[in-house]
Amino acid sequence: MIRIAVLGKIGSGKTYIANNFGYPVFNADYEVSKLYKYDKKTFIQLNKKLPKYIFKFPIDKKKIVKAILVNKNNLKKINEIVHKKIRIKMKLFLKKNINKKIVILDIPLLLENKINNKKDVLIFVDSKEQEIHKRLKKRKDFNSKLVNIFRNIQLSPIYKKKNSKFIIKNNFNKKSVKKDISVILKKIL
């Protein structure tokens, strides 16, 4: 099985690119939202660490955001709990898809959390900063302070780009994205 990991800045279109490969995708952000919505154990653990913010199930994402904005150290507390669970979910995803030719990993902090392995095919999604900002502002839960906190814990885009085997210029045009993906798949298959 070939593991393709999609890297890039927040709002660069990693999920958009990942979903256009046509192979099973592990989307960490989606898995986190499911934890907040359906996993009572996650709620209990977060409630113990952050009772002032996390006191009702299902967990309201706005409360998570508030906890992070009030104190950046709260992000570490959240990550300690959530990242372990996401690793388990990823392992289950990989096990379930063991016979697939390719799987796509859409995990924002893949390198930062050392979730990747040496054989992963790293693909960096390169988007214009103007386009990223425009797209982020359209998100219903956009918060520039939160985006900056997350950007500060990410490795630099230059580092990610340098360590990627391929770069996809994301102009958010499906035809050109499909073409780039096709070229990449021909090279790795």
mmCIF file of C-alpha atoms in Angstrom:
data_model
loop_
_atom_site.group_PDB
_atom_site.id
_atom_site.type_symbol
_atom_site.label_atom_id
_atom_site.label_comp_id
_atom_site.label_asym_id
_atom_site.label_seq_id
_atom_site.Cartn_x
_atom_site.Cartn_y
_atom_site.Cartn_z
ATOM 1 C CA MET A 1 0.000 0.000 0.000
ATOM 2 C CA ILE A 2 1.250 3.444 -0.950
ATOM 3 C CA ARG A 3 0.534 6.137 1.631
ATOM 4 C CA ILE A 4 0.173 9.613 0.151
ATOM 5 C CA ALA A 5 0.280 12.406 2.720
ATOM 6 C CA VAL A 6 -1.106 15.787 1.696
ATOM 7 C CA LEU A 7 0.649 18.749 3.342
ATOM 8 C CA GLY A 8 0.141 22.496 3.164
ATOM 9 C CA LYS A 9 -0.857 25.642 4.980
ATOM 10 C CA ILE A 10 -4.212 26.024 6.697
ATOM 11 C CA GLY A 11 -6.726 26.818 3.953
ATOM 12 C CA SER A 12 -4.470 25.759 1.070
ATOM 13 C CA GLY A 13 -6.961 23.131 -0.084
ATOM 14 C CA LYS A 14 -5.426 19.938 1.330
ATOM 15 C CA THR A 15 -8.810 18.252 1.752
ATOM 16 C CA TYR A 16 -9.915 19.355 -1.716
ATOM 17 C CA ILE A 17 -6.765 17.830 -3.222
ATOM 18 C CA ALA A 18 -6.994 14.673 -1.088
ATOM 19 C CA ASN A 19 -10.583 14.048 -2.162
ATOM 20 C CA ASN A 20 -9.669 14.366 -5.852
ATOM 21 C CA PHE A 21 -7.259 11.404 -5.850
ATOM 22 C CA GLY A 22 -10.062 8.864 -6.023
ATOM 23 C CA TYR A 23 -8.634 6.675 -3.258
ATOM 24 C CA PRO A 24 -9.680 6.218 0.390
ATOM 25 C CA VAL A 25 -8.953 9.354 2.427
ATOM 26 C CA PHE A 26 -8.235 9.583 6.141
ATOM 27 C CA ASN A 27 -9.376 13.105 7.061
ATOM 28 C CA ALA A 28 -8.127 13.923 10.571
ATOM 29 C CA ASP A 29 -10.227 17.100 10.913
ATOM 30 C CA TYR A 30 -13.388 15.135 10.143
ATOM 31 C CA GLU A 31 -12.394 12.445 12.643
ATOM 32 C CA VAL A 32 -11.817 15.083 15.339
ATOM 33 C CA SER A 33 -15.265 16.561 14.716
ATOM 34 C CA LYS A 34 -16.771 13.061 15.108
ATOM 35 C CA LEU A 35 -14.946 12.668 18.430
ATOM 36 C CA TYR A 36 -16.430 15.935 19.680
ATOM 37 C CA LYS A 37 -19.888 14.950 18.506
ATOM 38 C CA TYR A 38 -20.126 11.258 19.395
ATOM 39 C CA ASP A 39 -17.334 10.131 21.749
ATOM 40 C CA LYS A 40 -18.420 10.427 25.372
ATOM 41 C CA LYS A 41 -14.957 9.296 26.613
ATOM 42 C CA THR A 42 -13.331 12.232 24.812
ATOM 43 C CA PHE A 43 -15.838 14.553 26.455
ATOM 44 C CA ILE A 44 -15.100 13.125 29.922
ATOM 45 C CA GLN A 45 -11.338 13.470 29.419
ATOM 46 C CA LEU A 46 -11.585 17.031 28.092
ATOM 47 C CA ASN A 47 -14.048 17.948 30.835
ATOM 48 C CA LYS A 48 -11.485 16.830 33.459
ATOM 49 C CA LYS A 49 -8.750 18.960 31.875
ATOM 50 C CA LEU A 50 -10.893 21.969 30.921
ATOM 51 C CA PRO A 51 -14.071 21.943 33.059
ATOM 52 C CA LYS A 52 -14.521 25.694 32.676
ATOM 53 C CA TYR A 53 -14.956 25.294 28.888
ATOM 54 C CA ILE A 54 -15.970 21.688 28.209
ATOM 55 C CA PHE A 55 -19.001 20.937 30.344
ATOM 56 C CA LYS A 56 -21.684 19.741 27.930
ATOM 57 C CA PHE A 57 -21.923 16.788 25.543
ATOM 58 C CA PRO A 58 -21.712 16.795 22.553
ATOM 59 C CA ILE A 59 -18.730 19.123 22.703
ATOM 60 C CA ASP A 60 -19.352 22.511 21.145
ATOM 61 C CA LYS A 61 -16.424 23.403 18.877
ATOM 62 C CA LYS A 62 -16.878 27.057 19.889
ATOM 63 C CA LYS A 63 -16.003 26.082 23.467
ATOM 64 C CA ILE A 64 -12.819 24.398 22.227
ATOM 65 C CA VAL A 65 -11.920 27.572 20.317
ATOM 66 C CA LYS A 66 -12.635 29.744 23.365
ATOM 67 C CA ALA A 67 -10.420 27.552 25.572
ATOM 68 C CA ILE A 68 -7.540 27.851 23.067
ATOM 69 C CA LEU A 69 -7.938 31.613 22.621
ATOM 70 C CA VAL A 70 -8.001 32.230 26.382
ATOM 71 C CA ASN A 71 -4.853 30.182 26.985
ATOM 72 C CA LYS A 72 -2.620 28.628 24.298
ATOM 73 C CA ASN A 73 -1.578 25.935 26.801
ATOM 74 C CA ASN A 74 -5.129 24.599 26.587
ATOM 75 C CA LEU A 75 -4.328 23.527 23.028
ATOM 76 C CA LYS A 76 -1.634 21.197 24.411
ATOM 77 C CA LYS A 77 -4.145 19.721 26.849
ATOM 78 C CA ILE A 78 -6.641 19.140 24.042
ATOM 79 C CA ASN A 79 -4.006 17.678 21.725
ATOM 80 C CA GLU A 80 -2.759 15.246 24.391
ATOM 81 C CA ILE A 81 -6.204 13.678 24.447
ATOM 82 C CA VAL A 82 -7.355 14.063 20.861
ATOM 83 C CA HIS A 83 -4.150 13.152 18.995
ATOM 84 C CA LYS A 84 -3.885 9.751 20.691
ATOM 85 C CA LYS A 85 -7.408 8.938 19.556
ATOM 86 C CA ILE A 86 -6.730 10.151 16.012
ATOM 87 C CA ARG A 87 -3.640 7.906 15.791
ATOM 88 C CA ILE A 88 -5.819 4.935 16.771
ATOM 89 C CA LYS A 89 -8.447 5.900 14.176
ATOM 90 C CA MET A 90 -5.730 6.236 11.530
ATOM 91 C CA LYS A 91 -4.361 2.773 12.353
ATOM 92 C CA LEU A 92 -7.882 1.338 12.013
ATOM 93 C CA PHE A 93 -8.299 3.139 8.677
ATOM 94 C CA LEU A 94 -4.992 1.725 7.409
ATOM 95 C CA LYS A 95 -5.897 -1.766 8.595
ATOM 96 C CA LYS A 96 -9.326 -1.550 6.912
ATOM 97 C CA ASN A 97 -7.683 -0.396 3.651
ATOM 98 C CA ILE A 98 -4.663 -2.716 3.763
ATOM 99 C CA ASN A 99 -5.515 -4.186 0.345
ATOM 100 C CA LYS A 100 -5.943 -0.836 -1.382
ATOM 101 C CA LYS A 101 -3.246 0.242 -3.813
ATOM 102 C CA ILE A 102 -3.158 3.764 -2.360
ATOM 103 C CA VAL A 103 -4.529 5.622 0.664
ATOM 104 C CA ILE A 104 -4.526 9.362 1.198
ATOM 105 C CA LEU A 105 -3.674 10.927 4.557
ATOM 106 C CA ASP A 106 -5.188 14.380 5.110
ATOM 107 C CA ILE A 107 -3.667 15.139 8.509
ATOM 108 C CA PRO A 108 -2.801 18.811 9.139
ATOM 109 C CA LEU A 109 -0.057 18.145 11.729
ATOM 110 C CA LEU A 110 1.289 14.941 10.198
ATOM 111 C CA LEU A 111 4.987 15.883 10.290
ATOM 112 C CA GLU A 112 4.712 17.924 13.484
ATOM 113 C CA ASN A 113 3.285 14.939 15.369
ATOM 114 C CA LYS A 114 5.618 12.456 13.660
ATOM 115 C CA ILE A 115 2.706 10.390 12.331
ATOM 116 C CA ASN A 116 4.341 9.919 8.939
ATOM 117 C CA ASN A 117 6.653 7.105 7.994
ATOM 118 C CA LYS A 118 9.712 7.283 5.753
ATOM 119 C CA LYS A 119 7.985 5.634 2.792
ATOM 120 C CA ASP A 120 5.078 8.111 2.702
ATOM 121 C CA VAL A 121 4.798 10.059 -0.529
ATOM 122 C CA LEU A 122 4.595 13.658 0.675
ATOM 123 C CA ILE A 123 2.684 16.096 -1.514
ATOM 124 C CA PHE A 124 2.720 19.796 -0.711
ATOM 125 C CA VAL A 125 -0.322 21.851 -1.712
ATOM 126 C CA ASP A 126 0.909 25.266 -2.749
ATOM 127 C CA SER A 127 -1.677 28.043 -2.902
ATOM 128 C CA LYS A 128 -1.400 31.790 -3.208
ATOM 129 C CA GLU A 129 -1.646 33.526 0.163
ATOM 130 C CA GLN A 130 -4.393 35.836 -1.161
ATOM 131 C CA GLU A 131 -6.476 32.820 -2.210
ATOM 132 C CA ILE A 132 -5.916 31.100 1.146
ATOM 133 C CA HIS A 133 -7.013 34.180 3.080
ATOM 134 C CA LYS A 134 -10.082 34.625 0.879
ATOM 135 C CA ARG A 135 -11.071 30.974 1.397
ATOM 136 C CA LEU A 136 -10.463 31.062 5.156
ATOM 137 C CA LYS A 137 -12.639 34.149 5.563
ATOM 138 C CA LYS A 138 -15.529 32.267 3.899
ATOM 139 C CA ARG A 139 -15.482 29.581 6.599
ATOM 140 C CA LYS A 140 -18.346 30.037 9.033
ATOM 141 C CA ASP A 141 -16.065 29.452 12.023
ATOM 142 C CA PHE A 142 -13.174 31.634 10.787
ATOM 143 C CA ASN A 143 -11.136 33.235 13.555
ATOM 144 C CA SER A 144 -7.870 34.922 12.552
ATOM 145 C CA LYS A 145 -6.373 34.600 16.067
ATOM 146 C CA LEU A 146 -7.013 30.857 16.045
ATOM 147 C CA VAL A 147 -5.544 30.488 12.548
ATOM 148 C CA ASN A 148 -2.387 32.270 13.750
ATOM 149 C CA ILE A 149 -2.100 29.990 16.792
ATOM 150 C CA PHE A 150 -2.311 26.933 14.534
ATOM 151 C CA ARG A 151 0.141 28.404 12.026
ATOM 152 C CA ASN A 152 2.622 28.965 14.848
ATOM 153 C CA ILE A 153 2.613 25.276 15.809
ATOM 154 C CA GLN A 154 3.052 24.094 12.229
ATOM 155 C CA LEU A 155 6.403 23.495 10.613
ATOM 156 C CA SER A 156 7.216 26.147 8.038
ATOM 157 C CA PRO A 157 5.736 25.756 4.555
ATOM 158 C CA ILE A 158 9.297 26.033 3.206
ATOM 159 C CA TYR A 159 10.345 22.975 5.247
ATOM 160 C CA LYS A 160 7.277 21.002 4.160
ATOM 161 C CA LYS A 161 7.783 21.969 0.523
ATOM 162 C CA LYS A 162 11.465 21.005 0.644
ATOM 163 C CA ASN A 163 10.642 17.591 2.133
ATOM 164 C CA SER A 164 7.801 16.812 -0.264
ATOM 165 C CA LYS A 165 8.271 14.570 -3.266
ATOM 166 C CA PHE A 166 5.663 16.499 -5.251
ATOM 167 C CA ILE A 167 4.118 19.968 -5.234
ATOM 168 C CA ILE A 168 0.624 20.676 -6.494
ATOM 169 C CA LYS A 169 -0.112 24.291 -7.346
ATOM 170 C CA ASN A 170 -3.687 24.641 -6.174
ATOM 171 C CA ASN A 171 -5.508 27.260 -8.175
ATOM 172 C CA PHE A 172 -8.818 25.651 -7.117
ATOM 173 C CA ASN A 173 -9.487 24.621 -10.716
ATOM 174 C CA LYS A 174 -10.665 21.010 -10.770
ATOM 175 C CA LYS A 175 -9.309 20.346 -14.280
ATOM 176 C CA SER A 176 -5.730 21.432 -13.479
ATOM 177 C CA VAL A 177 -5.821 19.668 -10.083
ATOM 178 C CA LYS A 178 -6.958 16.413 -11.732
ATOM 179 C CA LYS A 179 -4.165 16.796 -14.315
ATOM 180 C CA ASP A 180 -1.510 17.285 -11.598
ATOM 181 C CA ILE A 181 -2.851 14.304 -9.653
ATOM 182 C CA SER A 182 -2.802 12.157 -12.789
ATOM 183 C CA VAL A 183 0.867 13.030 -13.401
ATOM 184 C CA ILE A 184 1.750 12.169 -9.791
ATOM 185 C CA LEU A 185 -0.122 8.843 -9.867
ATOM 186 C CA LYS A 186 1.664 7.830 -13.105
ATOM 187 C CA LYS A 187 5.011 8.510 -11.427
ATOM 188 C CA ILE A 188 4.313 6.546 -8.238
ATOM 189 C CA LEU A 189 2.370 3.565 -9.607
#
